[in-house]
Short mmCIF file of C-alpha atoms in Angstrom, two decimals:
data_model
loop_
_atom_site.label_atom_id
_atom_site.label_comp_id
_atom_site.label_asym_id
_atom_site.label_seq_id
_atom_site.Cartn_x
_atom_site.Cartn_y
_atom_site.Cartn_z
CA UNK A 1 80.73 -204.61 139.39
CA UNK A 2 84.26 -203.87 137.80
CA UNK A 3 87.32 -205.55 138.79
CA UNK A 4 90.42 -204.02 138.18
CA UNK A 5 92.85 -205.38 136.09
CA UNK A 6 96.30 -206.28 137.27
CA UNK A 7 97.84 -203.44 135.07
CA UNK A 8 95.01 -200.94 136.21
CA UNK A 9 96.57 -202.10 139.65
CA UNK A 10 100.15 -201.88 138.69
CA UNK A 11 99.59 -198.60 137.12
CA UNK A 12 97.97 -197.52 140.12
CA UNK A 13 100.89 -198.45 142.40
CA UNK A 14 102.67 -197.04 140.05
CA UNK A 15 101.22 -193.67 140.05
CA UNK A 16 101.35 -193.57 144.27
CA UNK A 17 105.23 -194.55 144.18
CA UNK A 18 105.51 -191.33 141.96
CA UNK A 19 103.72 -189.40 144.12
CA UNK A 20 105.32 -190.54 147.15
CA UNK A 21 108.67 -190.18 145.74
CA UNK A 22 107.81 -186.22 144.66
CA UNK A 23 106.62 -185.48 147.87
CA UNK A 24 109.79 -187.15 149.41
CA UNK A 25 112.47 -185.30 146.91
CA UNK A 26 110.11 -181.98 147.77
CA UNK A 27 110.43 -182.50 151.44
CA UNK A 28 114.37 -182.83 150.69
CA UNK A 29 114.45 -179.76 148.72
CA UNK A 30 112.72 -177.49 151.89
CA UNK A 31 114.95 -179.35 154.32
CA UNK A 32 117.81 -177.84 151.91
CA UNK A 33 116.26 -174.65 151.69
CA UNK A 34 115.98 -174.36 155.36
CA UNK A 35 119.26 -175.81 155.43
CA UNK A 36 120.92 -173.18 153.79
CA UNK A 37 118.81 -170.19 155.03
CA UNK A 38 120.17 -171.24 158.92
CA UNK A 39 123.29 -171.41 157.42
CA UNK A 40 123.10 -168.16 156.12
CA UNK A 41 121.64 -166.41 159.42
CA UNK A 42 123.96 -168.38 161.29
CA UNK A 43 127.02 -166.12 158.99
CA UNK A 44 124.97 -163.14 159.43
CA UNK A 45 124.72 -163.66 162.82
CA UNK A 46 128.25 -164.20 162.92
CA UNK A 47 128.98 -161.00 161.05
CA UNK A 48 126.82 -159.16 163.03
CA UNK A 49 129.25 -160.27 166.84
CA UNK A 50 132.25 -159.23 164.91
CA UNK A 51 131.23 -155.92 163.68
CA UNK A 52 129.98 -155.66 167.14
CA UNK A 53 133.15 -156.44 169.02
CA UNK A 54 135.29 -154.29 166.69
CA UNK A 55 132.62 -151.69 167.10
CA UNK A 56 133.78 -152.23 171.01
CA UNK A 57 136.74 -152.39 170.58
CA UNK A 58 137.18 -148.91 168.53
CA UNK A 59 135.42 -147.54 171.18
CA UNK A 60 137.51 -148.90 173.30
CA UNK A 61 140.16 -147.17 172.26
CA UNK A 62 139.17 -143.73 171.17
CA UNK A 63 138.06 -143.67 174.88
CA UNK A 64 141.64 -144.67 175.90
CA UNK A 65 143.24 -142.23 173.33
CA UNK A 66 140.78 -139.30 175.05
CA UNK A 67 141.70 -140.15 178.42
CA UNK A 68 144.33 -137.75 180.00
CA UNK A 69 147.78 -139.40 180.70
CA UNK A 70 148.50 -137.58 183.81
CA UNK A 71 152.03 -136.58 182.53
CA UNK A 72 151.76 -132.87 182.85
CA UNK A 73 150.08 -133.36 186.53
CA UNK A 74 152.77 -135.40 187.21
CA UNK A 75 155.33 -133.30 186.09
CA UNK A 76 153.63 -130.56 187.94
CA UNK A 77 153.26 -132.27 191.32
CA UNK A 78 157.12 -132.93 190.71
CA UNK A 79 158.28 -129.14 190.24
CA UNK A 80 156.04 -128.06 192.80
CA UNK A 81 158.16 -130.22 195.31
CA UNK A 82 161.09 -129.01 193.44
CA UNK A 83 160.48 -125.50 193.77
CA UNK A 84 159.68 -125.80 197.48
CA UNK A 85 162.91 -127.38 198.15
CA UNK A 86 164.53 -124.53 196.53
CA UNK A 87 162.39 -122.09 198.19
CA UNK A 88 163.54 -123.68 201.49
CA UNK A 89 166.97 -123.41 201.10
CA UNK A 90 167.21 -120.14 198.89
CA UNK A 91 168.72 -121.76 196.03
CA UNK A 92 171.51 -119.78 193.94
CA UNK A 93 169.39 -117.38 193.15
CA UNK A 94 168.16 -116.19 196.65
CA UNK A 95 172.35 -115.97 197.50
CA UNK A 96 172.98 -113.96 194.84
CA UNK A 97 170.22 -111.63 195.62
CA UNK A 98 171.42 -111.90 198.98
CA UNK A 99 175.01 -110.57 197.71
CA UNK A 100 173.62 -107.93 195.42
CA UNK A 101 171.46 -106.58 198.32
CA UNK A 102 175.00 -106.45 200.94
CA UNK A 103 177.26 -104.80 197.45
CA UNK A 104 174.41 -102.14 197.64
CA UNK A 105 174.51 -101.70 201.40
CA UNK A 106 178.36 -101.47 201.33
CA UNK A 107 178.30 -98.94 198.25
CA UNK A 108 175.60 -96.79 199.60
CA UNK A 109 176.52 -96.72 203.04
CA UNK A 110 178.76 -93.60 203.99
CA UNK A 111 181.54 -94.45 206.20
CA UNK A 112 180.55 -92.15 208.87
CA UNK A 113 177.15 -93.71 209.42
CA UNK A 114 176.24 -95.47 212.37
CA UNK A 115 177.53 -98.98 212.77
CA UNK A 116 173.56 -100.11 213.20
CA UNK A 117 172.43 -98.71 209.67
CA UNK A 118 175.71 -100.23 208.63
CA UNK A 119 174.67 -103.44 209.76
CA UNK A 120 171.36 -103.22 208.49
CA UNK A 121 172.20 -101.64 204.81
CA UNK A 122 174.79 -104.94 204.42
CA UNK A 123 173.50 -107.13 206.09
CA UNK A 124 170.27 -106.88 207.14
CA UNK A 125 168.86 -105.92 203.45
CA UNK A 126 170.71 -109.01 202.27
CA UNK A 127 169.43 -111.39 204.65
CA UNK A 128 165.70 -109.85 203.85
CA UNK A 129 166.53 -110.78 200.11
CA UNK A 130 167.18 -113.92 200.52
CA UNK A 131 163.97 -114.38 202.41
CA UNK A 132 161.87 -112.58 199.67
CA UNK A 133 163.11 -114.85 196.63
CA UNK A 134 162.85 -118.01 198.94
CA UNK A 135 159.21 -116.63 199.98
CA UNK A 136 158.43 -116.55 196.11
CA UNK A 137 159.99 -120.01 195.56
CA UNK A 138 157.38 -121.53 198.50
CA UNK A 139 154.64 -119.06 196.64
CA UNK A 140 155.33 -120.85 193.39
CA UNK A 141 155.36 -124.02 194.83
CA UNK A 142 152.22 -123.51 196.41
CA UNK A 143 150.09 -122.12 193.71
CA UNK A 144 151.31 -125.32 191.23
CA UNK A 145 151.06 -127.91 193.96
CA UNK A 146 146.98 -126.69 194.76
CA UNK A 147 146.63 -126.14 190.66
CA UNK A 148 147.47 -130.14 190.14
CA UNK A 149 145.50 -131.25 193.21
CA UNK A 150 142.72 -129.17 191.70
CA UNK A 151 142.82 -130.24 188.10
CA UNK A 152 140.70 -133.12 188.39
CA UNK A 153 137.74 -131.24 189.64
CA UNK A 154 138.12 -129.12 185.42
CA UNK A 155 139.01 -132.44 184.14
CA UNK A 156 137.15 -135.01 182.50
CA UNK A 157 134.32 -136.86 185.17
CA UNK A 158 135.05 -140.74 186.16
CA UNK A 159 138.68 -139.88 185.43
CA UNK A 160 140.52 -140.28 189.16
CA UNK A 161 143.70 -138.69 189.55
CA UNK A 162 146.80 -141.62 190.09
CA UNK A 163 147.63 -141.46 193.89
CA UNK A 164 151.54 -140.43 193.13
CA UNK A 165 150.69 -137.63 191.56
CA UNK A 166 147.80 -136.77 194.25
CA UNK A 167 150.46 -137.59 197.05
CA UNK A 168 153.40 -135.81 195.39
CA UNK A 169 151.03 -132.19 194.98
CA UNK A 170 150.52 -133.11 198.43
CA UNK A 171 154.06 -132.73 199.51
CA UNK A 172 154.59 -129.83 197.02
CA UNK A 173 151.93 -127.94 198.71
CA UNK A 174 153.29 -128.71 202.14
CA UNK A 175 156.87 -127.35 201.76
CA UNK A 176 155.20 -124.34 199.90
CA UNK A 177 153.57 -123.50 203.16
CA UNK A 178 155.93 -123.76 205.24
CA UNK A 179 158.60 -122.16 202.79
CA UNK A 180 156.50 -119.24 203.03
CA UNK A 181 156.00 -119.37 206.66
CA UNK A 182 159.61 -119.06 207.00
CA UNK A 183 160.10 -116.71 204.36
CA UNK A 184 157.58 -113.89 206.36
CA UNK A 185 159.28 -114.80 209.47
CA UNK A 186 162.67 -114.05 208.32
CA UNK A 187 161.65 -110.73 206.60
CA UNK A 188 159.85 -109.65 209.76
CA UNK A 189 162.99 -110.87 211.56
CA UNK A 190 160.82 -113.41 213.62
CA UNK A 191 163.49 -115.62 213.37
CA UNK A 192 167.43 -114.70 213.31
CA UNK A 193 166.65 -110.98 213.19
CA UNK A 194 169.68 -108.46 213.01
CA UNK A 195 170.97 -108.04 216.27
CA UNK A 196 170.64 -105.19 218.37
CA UNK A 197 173.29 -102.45 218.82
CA UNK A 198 173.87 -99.14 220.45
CA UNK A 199 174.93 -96.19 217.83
#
């Protein structure tokens, strides 16, 4: 039987160490490589959230460019109110109807006519005048106040209309009504009708 030598041995030992040490510095060099690759899924990964989030937020904001302000419903509801106001109180337009309608009755009234077709050519013609352009007023009034409190329902879905503009239609469409209620009862002279006379 064959001893081995003291260098066989050292050699040996010598050999292992190597071999030990390569596996070592390989076992470094996949740490490193794994290192690196989370590294570099880890910046992916970030890249990935903040394309994402901008992604959001453009959508974001195309969705807030596409959604409708509500200025021209608002502006609506507003001179729907407006216009029922006027309509109420005849405005400068319904008086100078109102005076156009009496310089026509004076003008094309003889003076030998009866003092009640006097009274109704100047007066009463001018009085039914002023209830026709306030009637058209409240008719306006009406028509825009129920067009903004029906827009929503042609508009885009989701999109709720703000309760100002909702409320102020509201109103708009209210003193339409009864701007136009008034109007037909002064033209049918329901209400402060020409009084009666004898001749």
């Amino acid at each position: 039987m064959t001893t081995k030598t003291e260098a066989q041995r050292d050699a040996e030992t010598t050999v292992e160490e190597a071999v030990k040490a390569d596996k070592a510095e390989q076992a470094d060099k996949e740490a490193a490589a794994e290192a690196t690759e989370a590294e570099t899924e880890g910046v992916q990964d970030d890249d990935a959230a903040e394309a994402a989030a901008e992604a959001e937020l453009a959508a974001l904001a195309k969705a807030e460019a596409d959604k409708p302000s509500g200025v021209g419903q608002g502006a609506g509801a507003i001179v729907s109110v407006a216009l029922g106001i006027v309509g109420l109180s005849g405005g400068w337009l319904g008086t100078i109807a109102s005076a156009r309608a009496q310089l026509q009755g004076q003008l094309t009234t003889a003076q030998s006519a009866g003092i009640a077709k006097q009274i109704s050519a100047m007066y009463g013609e001018a009085w039914h005048s002023a209830a026709l352009v306030g009637g058209l007023f409240s008719l306006v009034a009406l028509v825009i106040g129920a067009a903004v409190l029906a827009r929503p329902a042609f508009g885009a879905p989701g999109k709720p209309q703000a309760l100002w503009i909702k409320s102020t239609a509201w109103a708009g469409l209210a003193v339409g009504v009864i701007g136009l209620l008034l109007a037909v009862a002064k033209y049918t002279d329901l209400i402060l009708g020409m009084p009666g006379t004898s001749g």
